[in-house]
PDB file of C-alpha atoms in Angstrom:
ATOM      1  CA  UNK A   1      71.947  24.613  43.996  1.00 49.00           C
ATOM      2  CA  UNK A   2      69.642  22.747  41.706  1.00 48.00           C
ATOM      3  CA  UNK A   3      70.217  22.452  37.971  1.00 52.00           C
ATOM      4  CA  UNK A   4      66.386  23.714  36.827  1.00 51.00           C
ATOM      5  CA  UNK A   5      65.895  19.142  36.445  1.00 53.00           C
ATOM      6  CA  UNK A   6      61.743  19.657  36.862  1.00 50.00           C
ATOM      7  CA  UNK A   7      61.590  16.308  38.882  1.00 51.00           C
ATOM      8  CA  UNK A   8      64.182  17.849  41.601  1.00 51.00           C
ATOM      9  CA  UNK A   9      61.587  18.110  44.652  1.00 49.00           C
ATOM     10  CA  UNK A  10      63.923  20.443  46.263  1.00 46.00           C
ATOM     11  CA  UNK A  11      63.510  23.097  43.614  1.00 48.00           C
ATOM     12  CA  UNK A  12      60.284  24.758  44.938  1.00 51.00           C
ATOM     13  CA  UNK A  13      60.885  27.411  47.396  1.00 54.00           C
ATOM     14  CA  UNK A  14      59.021  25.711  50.821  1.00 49.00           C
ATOM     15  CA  UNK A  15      58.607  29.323  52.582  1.00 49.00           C
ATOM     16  CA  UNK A  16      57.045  31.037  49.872  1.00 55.00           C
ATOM     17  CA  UNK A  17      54.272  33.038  51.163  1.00 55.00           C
ATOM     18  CA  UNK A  18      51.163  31.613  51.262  1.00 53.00           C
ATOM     19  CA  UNK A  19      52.810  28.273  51.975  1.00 48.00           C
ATOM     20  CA  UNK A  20      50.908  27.764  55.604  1.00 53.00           C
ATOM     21  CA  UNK A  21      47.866  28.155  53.858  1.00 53.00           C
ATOM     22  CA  UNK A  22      48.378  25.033  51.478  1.00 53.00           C
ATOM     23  CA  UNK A  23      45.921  22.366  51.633  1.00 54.00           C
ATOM     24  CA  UNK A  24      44.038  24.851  54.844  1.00 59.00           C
ATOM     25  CA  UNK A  25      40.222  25.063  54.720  1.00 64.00           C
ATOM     26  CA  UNK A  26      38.901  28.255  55.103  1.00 79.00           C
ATOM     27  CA  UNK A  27      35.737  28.856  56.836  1.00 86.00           C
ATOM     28  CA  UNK A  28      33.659  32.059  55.968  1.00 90.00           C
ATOM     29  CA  UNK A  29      32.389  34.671  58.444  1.00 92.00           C
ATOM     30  CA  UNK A  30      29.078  34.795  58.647  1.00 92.00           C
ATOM     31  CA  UNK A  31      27.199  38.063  60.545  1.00 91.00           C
ATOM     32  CA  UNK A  32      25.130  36.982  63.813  1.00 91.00           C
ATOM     33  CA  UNK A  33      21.864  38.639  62.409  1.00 88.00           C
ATOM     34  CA  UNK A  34      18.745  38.603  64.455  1.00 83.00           C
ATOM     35  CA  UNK A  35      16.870  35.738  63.640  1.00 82.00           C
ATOM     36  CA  UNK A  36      19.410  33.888  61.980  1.00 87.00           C
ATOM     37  CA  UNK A  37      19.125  30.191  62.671  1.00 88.00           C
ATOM     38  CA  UNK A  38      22.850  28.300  63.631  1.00 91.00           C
ATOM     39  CA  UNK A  39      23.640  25.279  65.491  1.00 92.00           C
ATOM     40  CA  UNK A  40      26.016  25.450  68.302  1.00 92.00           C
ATOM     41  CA  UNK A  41      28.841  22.019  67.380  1.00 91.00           C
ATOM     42  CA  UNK A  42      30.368  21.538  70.902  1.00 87.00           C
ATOM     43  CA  UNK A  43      26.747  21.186  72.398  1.00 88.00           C
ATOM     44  CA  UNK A  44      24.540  20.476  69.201  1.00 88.00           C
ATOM     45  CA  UNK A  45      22.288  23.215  70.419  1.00 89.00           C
ATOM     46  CA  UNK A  46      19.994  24.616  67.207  1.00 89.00           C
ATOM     47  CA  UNK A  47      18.035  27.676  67.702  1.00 87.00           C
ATOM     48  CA  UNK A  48      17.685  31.555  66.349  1.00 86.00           C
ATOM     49  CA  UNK A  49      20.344  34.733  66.912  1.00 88.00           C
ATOM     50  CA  UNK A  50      18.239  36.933  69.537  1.00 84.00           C
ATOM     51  CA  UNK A  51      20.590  39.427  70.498  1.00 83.00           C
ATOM     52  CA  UNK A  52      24.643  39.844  70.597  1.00 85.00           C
ATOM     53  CA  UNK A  53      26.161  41.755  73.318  1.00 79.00           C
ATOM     54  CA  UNK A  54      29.678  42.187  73.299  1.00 75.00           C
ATOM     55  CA  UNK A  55      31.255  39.231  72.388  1.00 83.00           C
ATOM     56  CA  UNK A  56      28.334  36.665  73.144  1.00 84.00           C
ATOM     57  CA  UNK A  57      25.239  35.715  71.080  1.00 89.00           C
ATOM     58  CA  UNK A  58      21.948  34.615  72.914  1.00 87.00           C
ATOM     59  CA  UNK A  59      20.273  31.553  70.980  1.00 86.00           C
ATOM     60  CA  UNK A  60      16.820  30.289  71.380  1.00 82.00           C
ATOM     61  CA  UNK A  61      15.740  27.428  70.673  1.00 81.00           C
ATOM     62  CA  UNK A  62      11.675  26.053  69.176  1.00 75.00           C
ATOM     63  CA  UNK A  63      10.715  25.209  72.550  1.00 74.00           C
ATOM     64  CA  UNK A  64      12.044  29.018  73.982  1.00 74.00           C
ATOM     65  CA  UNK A  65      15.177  27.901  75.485  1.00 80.00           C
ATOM     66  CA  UNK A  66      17.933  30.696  75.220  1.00 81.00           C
ATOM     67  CA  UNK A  67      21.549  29.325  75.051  1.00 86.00           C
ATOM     68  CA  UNK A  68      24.984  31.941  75.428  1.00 87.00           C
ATOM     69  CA  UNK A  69      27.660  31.290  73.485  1.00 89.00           C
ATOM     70  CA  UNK A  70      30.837  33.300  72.660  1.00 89.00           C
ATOM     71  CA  UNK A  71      30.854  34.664  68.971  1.00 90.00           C
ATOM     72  CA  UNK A  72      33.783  32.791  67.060  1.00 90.00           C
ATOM     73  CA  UNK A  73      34.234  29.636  65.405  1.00 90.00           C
ATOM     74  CA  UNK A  74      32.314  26.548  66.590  1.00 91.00           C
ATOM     75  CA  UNK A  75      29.105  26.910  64.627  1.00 93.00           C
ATOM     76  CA  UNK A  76      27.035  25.732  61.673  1.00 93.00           C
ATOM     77  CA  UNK A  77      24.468  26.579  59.041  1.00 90.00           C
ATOM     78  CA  UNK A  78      22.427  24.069  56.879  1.00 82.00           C
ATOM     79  CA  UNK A  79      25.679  21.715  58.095  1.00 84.00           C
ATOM     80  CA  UNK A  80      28.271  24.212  56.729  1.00 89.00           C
ATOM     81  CA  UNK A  81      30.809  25.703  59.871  1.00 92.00           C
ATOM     82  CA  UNK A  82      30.942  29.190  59.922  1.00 93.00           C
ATOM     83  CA  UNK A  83      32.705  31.995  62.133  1.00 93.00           C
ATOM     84  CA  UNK A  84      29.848  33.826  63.629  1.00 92.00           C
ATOM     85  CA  UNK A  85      31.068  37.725  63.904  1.00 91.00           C
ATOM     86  CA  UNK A  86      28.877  40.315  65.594  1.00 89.00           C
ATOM     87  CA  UNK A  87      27.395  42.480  62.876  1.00 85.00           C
ATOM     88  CA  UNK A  88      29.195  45.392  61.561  1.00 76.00           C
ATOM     89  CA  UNK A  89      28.145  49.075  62.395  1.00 65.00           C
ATOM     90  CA  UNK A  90      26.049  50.266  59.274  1.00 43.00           C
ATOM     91  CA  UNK A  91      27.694  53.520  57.558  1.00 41.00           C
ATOM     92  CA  UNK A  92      26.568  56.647  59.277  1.00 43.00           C
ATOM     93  CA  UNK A  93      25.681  57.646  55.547  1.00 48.00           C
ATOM     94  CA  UNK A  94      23.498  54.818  54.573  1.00 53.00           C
ATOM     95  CA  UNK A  95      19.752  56.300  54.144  1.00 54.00           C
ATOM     96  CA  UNK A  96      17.447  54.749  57.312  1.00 66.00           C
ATOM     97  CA  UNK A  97      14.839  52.516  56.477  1.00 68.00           C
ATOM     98  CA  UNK A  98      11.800  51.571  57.976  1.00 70.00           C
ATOM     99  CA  UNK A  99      10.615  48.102  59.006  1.00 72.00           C
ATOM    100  CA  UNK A 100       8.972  48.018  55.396  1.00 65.00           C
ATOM    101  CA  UNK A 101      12.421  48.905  53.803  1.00 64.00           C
ATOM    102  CA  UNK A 102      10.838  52.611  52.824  1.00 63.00           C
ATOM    103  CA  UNK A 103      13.293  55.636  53.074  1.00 58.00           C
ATOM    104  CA  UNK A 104      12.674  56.844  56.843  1.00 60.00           C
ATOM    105  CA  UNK A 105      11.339  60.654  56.553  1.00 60.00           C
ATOM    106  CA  UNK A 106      13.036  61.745  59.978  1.00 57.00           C
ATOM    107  CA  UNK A 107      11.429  64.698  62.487  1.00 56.00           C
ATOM    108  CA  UNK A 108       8.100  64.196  60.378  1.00 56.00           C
ATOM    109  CA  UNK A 109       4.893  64.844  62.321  1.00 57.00           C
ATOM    110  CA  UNK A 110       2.313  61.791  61.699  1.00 55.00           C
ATOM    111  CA  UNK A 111      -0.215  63.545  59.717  1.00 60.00           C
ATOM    112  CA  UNK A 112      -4.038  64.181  60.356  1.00 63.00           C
ATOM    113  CA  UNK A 113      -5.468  60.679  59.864  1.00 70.00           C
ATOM    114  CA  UNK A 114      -7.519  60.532  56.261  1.00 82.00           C
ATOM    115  CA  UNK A 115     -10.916  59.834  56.147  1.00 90.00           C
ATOM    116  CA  UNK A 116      -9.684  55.980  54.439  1.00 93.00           C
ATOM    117  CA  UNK A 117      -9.213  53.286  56.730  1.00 93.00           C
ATOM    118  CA  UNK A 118      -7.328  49.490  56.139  1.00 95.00           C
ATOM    119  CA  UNK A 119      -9.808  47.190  58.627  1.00 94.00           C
ATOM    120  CA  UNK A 120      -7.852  43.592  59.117  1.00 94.00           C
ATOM    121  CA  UNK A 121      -9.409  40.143  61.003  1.00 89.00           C
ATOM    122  CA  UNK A 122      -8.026  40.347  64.298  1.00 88.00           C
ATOM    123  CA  UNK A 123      -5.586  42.073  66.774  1.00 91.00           C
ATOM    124  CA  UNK A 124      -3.019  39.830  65.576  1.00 94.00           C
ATOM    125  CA  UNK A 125      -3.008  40.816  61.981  1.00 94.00           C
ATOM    126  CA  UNK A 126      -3.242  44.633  63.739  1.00 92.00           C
ATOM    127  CA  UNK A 127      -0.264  44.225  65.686  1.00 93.00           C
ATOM    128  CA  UNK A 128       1.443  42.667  62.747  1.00 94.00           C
ATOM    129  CA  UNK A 129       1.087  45.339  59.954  1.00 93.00           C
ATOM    130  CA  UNK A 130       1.879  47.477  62.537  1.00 92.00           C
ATOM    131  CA  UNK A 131       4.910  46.920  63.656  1.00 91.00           C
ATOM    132  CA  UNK A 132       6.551  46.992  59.703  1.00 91.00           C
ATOM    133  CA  UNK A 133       4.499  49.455  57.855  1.00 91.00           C
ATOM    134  CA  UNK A 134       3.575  51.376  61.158  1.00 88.00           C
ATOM    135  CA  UNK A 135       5.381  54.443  60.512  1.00 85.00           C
ATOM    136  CA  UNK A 136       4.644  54.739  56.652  1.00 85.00           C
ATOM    137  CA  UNK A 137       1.024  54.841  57.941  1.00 88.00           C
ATOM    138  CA  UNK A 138       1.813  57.331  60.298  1.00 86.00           C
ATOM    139  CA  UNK A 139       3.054  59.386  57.805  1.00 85.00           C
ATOM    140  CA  UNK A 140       0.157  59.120  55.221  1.00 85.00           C
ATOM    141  CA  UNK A 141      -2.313  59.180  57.649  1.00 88.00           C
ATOM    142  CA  UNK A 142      -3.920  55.967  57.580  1.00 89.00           C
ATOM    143  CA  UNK A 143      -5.609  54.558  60.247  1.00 90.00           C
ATOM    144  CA  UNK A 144      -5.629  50.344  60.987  1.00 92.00           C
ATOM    145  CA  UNK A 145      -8.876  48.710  62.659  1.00 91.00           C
ATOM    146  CA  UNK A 146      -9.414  45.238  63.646  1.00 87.00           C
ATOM    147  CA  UNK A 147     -13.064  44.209  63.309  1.00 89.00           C
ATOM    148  CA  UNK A 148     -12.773  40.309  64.560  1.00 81.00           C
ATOM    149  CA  UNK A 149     -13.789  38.945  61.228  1.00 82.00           C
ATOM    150  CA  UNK A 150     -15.443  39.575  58.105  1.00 87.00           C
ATOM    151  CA  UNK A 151     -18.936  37.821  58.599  1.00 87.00           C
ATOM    152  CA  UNK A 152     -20.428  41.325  59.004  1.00 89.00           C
ATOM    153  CA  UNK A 153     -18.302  43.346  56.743  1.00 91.00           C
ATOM    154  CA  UNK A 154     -21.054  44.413  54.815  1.00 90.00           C
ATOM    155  CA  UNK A 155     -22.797  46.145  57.686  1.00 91.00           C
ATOM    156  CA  UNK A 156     -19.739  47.857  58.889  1.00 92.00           C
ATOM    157  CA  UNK A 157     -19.557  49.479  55.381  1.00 94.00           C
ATOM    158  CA  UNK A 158     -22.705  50.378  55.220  1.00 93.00           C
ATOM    159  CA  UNK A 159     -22.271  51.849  58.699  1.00 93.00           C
ATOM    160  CA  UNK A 160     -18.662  53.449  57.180  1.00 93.00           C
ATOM    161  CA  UNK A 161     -20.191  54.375  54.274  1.00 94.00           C
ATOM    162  CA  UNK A 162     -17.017  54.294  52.070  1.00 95.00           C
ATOM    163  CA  UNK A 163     -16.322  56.762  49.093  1.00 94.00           C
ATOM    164  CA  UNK A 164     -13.985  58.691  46.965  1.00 92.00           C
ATOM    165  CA  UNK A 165     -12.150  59.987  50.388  1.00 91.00           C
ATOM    166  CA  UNK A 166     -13.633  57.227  52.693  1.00 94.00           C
ATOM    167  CA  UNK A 167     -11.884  54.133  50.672  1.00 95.00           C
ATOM    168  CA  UNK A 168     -11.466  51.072  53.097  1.00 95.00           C
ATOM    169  CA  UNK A 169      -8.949  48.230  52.424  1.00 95.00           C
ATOM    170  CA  UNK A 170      -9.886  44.793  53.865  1.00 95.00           C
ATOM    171  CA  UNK A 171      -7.036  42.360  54.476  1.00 94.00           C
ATOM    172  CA  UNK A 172      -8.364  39.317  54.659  1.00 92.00           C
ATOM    173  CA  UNK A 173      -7.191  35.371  56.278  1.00 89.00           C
ATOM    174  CA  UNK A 174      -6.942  32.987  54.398  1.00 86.00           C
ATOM    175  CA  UNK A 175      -8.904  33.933  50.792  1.00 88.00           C
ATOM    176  CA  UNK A 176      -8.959  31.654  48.692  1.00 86.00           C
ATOM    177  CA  UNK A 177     -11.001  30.273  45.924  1.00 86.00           C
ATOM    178  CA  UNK A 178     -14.190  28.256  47.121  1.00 84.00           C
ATOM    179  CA  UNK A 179     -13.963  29.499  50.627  1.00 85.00           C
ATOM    180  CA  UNK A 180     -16.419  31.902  52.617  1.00 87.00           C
ATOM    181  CA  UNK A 181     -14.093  35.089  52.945  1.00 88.00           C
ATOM    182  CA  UNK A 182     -14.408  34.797  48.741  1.00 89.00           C
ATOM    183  CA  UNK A 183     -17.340  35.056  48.606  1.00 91.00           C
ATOM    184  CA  UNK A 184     -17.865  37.706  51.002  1.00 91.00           C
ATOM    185  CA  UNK A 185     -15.446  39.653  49.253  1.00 91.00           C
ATOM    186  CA  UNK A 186     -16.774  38.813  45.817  1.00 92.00           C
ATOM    187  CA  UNK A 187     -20.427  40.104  47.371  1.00 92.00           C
ATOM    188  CA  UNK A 188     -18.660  43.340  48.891  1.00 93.00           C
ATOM    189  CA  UNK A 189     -17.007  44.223  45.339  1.00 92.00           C
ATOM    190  CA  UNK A 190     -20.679  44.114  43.756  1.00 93.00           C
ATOM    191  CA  UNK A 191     -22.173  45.692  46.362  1.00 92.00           C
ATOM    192  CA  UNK A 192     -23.145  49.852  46.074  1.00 93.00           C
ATOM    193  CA  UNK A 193     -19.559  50.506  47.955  1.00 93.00           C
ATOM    194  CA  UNK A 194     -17.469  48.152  45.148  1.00 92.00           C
ATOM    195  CA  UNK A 195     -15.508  51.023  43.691  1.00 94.00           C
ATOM    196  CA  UNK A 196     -14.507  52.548  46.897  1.00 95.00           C
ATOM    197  CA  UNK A 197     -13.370  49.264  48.569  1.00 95.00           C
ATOM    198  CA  UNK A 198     -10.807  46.819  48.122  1.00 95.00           C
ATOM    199  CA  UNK A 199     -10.769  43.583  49.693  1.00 94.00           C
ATOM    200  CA  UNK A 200      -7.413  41.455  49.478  1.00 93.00           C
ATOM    201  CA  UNK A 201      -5.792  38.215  51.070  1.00 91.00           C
ATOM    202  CA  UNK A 202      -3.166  35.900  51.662  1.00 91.00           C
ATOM    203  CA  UNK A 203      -3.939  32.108  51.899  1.00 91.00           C
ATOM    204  CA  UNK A 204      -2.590  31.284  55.325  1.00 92.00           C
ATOM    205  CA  UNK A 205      -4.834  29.516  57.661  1.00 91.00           C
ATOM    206  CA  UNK A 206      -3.930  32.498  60.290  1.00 93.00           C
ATOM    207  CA  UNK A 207      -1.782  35.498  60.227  1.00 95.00           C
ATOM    208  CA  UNK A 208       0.957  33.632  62.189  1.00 96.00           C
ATOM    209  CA  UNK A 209       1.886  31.731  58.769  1.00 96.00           C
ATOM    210  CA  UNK A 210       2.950  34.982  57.042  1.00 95.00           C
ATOM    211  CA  UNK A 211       5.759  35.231  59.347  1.00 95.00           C
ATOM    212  CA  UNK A 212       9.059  33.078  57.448  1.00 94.00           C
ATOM    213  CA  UNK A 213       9.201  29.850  59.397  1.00 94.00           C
ATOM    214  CA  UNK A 214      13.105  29.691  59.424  1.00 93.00           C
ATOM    215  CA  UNK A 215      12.631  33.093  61.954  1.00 91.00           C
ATOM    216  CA  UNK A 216      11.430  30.479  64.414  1.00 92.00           C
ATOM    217  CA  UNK A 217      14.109  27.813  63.788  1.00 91.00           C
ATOM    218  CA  UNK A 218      11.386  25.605  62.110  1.00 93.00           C
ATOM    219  CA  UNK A 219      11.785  24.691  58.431  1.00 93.00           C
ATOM    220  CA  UNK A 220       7.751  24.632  57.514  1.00 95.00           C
ATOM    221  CA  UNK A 221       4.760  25.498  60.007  1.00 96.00           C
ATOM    222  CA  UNK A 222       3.404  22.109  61.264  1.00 95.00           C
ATOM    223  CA  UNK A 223       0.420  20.968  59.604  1.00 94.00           C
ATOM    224  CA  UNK A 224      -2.844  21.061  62.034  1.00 94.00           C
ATOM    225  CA  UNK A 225      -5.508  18.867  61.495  1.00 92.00           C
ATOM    226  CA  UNK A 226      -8.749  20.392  61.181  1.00 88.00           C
ATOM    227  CA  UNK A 227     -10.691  18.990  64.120  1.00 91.00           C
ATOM    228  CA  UNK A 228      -7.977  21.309  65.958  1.00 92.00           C
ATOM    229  CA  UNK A 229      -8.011  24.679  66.503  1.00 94.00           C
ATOM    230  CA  UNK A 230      -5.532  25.705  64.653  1.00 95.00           C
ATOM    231  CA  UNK A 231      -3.409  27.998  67.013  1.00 95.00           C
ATOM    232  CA  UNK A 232      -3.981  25.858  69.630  1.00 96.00           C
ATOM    233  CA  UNK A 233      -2.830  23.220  67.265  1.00 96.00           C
ATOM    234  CA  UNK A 234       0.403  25.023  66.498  1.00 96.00           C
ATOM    235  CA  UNK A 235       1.567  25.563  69.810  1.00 96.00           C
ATOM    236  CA  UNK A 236       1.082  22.120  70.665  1.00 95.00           C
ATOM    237  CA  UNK A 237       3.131  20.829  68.017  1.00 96.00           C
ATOM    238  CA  UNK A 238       5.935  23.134  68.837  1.00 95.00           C
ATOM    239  CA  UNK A 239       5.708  22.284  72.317  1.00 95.00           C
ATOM    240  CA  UNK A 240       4.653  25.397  73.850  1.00 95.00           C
ATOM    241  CA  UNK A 241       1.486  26.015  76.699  1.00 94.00           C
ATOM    242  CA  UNK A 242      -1.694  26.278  75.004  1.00 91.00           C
ATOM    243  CA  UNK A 243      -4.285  25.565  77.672  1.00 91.00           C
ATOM    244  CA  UNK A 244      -5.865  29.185  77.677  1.00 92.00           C
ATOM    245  CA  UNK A 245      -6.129  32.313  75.844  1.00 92.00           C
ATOM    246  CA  UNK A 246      -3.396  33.953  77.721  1.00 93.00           C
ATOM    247  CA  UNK A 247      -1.250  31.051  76.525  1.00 94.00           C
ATOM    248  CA  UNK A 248      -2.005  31.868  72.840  1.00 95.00           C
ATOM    249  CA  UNK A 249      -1.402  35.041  73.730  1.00 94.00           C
ATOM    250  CA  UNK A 250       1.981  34.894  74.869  1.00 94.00           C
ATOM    251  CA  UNK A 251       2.774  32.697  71.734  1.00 95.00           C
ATOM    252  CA  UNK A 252       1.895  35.342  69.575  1.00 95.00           C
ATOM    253  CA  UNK A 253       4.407  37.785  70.995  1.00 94.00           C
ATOM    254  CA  UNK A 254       6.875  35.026  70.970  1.00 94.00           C
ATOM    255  CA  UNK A 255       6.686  35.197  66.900  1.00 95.00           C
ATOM    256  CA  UNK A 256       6.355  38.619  66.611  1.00 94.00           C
ATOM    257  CA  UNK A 257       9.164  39.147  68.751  1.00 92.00           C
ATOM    258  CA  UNK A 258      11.231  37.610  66.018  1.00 90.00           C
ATOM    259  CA  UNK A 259       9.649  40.321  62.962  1.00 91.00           C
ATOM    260  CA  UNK A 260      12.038  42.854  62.408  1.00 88.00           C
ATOM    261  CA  UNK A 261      11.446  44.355  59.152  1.00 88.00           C
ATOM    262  CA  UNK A 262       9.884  43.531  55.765  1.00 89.00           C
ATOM    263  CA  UNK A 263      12.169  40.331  55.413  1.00 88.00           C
ATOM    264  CA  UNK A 264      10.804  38.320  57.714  1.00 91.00           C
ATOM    265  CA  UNK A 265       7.755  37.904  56.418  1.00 92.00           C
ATOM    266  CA  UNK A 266       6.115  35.946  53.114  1.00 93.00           C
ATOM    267  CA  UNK A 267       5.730  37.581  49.886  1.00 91.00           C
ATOM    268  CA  UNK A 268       2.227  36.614  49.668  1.00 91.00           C
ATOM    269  CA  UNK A 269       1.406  38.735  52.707  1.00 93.00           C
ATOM    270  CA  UNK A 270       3.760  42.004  51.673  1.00 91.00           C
ATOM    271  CA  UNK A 271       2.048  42.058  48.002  1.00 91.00           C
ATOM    272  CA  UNK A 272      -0.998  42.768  49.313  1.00 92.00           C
ATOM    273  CA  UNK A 273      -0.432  45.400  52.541  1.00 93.00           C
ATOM    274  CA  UNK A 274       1.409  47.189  50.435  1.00 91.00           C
ATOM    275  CA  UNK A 275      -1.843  47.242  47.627  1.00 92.00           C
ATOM    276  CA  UNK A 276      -3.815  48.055  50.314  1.00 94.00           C
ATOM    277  CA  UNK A 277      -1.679  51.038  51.062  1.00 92.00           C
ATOM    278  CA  UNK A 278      -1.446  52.792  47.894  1.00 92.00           C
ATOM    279  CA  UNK A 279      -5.228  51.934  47.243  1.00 94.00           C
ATOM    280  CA  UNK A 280      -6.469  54.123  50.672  1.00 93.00           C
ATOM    281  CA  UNK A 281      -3.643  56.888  49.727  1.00 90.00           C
ATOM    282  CA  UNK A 282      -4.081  57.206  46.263  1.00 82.00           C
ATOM    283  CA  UNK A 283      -6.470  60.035  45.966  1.00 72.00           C
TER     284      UNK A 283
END
């Protein structure tokens, strides 16, 4: 029995509780999220979460290679270990979303498409917007057309003949100041269909951009000279086939693969879809 002296070392209790986790380091669980980017320590292997089943994740890596690992401790983010955990069930009670992170309407019937269209550059952009504000379009009835450019976008209105229930919102690559696509736009907006169209842009080089690099494991897009076509360019850099048009093409769904919803894609692209959308639906 000690007599309360505070330098008596015996006079702390040593199985307190809590006293196995003295001086222990605790390392946080982190949710194995699609698209989340970890590295593997044992192996060093670095690439995104694809898909969990059971107690495994599937990694792949920039160059496509898929890795399986068991869930648990052993991996790392930005250097930091974590405990990768498969993702819990959400609550049966939580509202659905859609890929644009709007309240899902469930059992509605797409309605009768409006006489307003949104026309975009290519089939990429097309597939893009698609996939994450597909079903709010359903819904209001807005139709999406690629037209392969914007060098005659002035003829296809005048062919559309826009008005006050024919609007058409133009997304647009790449618009910024000084470049051709402004001043095409700036031409369309004083043209006789001005007030019935809207044109809008992002300021990536291609489409591709808007998607977050970190979905791809990368932390910018490489920069492409501009001798180089730029997708070409891209997949070159990240060391994937580009010798042919089905190559590109098969790159493409490699990146949208990795879109989910909303949050995988830039700001600067979101802003203006979702302008475009309440401009054609605003009546």
């Amino acid at each position: 029995m000690h007599d309360g002296n505070p330098q008596d070392r015996y006079s702390a209790d040593v199985l307190r509780p809590g006293w196995r986790e003295v001086g222990r380091t605790v390392i946080p669980s982190q949710d194995a999220t699609a698209g989340l980017v970890v590295e593997e320590v044992a192996t060093g292997f670095c690439g995104a979460v694809i898909r969990i089943e059971k107690s495994v994740v599937t990694l792949e890596d920039r160059h496509g290679k898929l890795r399986l690992f068991p869930l648990g401790g052993g991996f790392l983010i930005d250097g930091r270990p974590v405990v990768l955990a498969a993702p819990a069930r959400a609550a049966s009670r939580k509202p659905a979303r859609t890929a644009s992170g709007s309240l899902a309407v469930s059992d509605a019937p797409a309605r009768v498409a409006r006489g307003s269209r949104i026309f975009v550059e290519g089939r990429h952009d097309a597939e893009l917007v698609e996939k994450v504000w597909g079903a709010d379009l359903r819904i209001e009835g807005v139709v999406v057309e690629y037209i392969e450019g914007v060098d005659n976008l002035e003829e296809l209105l005048a062919e559309f003949k826009p008005g006050p229930t024919r609007k058409v919102g133009m997304l647009v690559d790449h618009l910024v100041a000084g470049s051709k696509e402004s001043r095409i736009a700036d031409a369309v907006a004083r043209g006789p269909y001005g007030r019935h169209v809207l044109v809008v842009g992002h300021p990536y080089v291609d489409v591709w951009q808007a998607v977050k690099p970190e979905r791809l494991g990368l932390t910018a897009w490489p920069d492409i000279r501009r001798s180089i076509e730029w997708k070409h360019g891209i997949c070159e850099a990240l060391g994937w086939p580009h010798e042919d048009q089905a190559d590109i093409a098969r790159a493409w769904q490699r990146i949208l693969g990795r879109v989910r919803t909303f949050a995988d894609l830039e700001p600067q692209l979101l802003g203006r879809v979702e302008h475009l959308i309440d401009f054609v639906t605003v009546d």
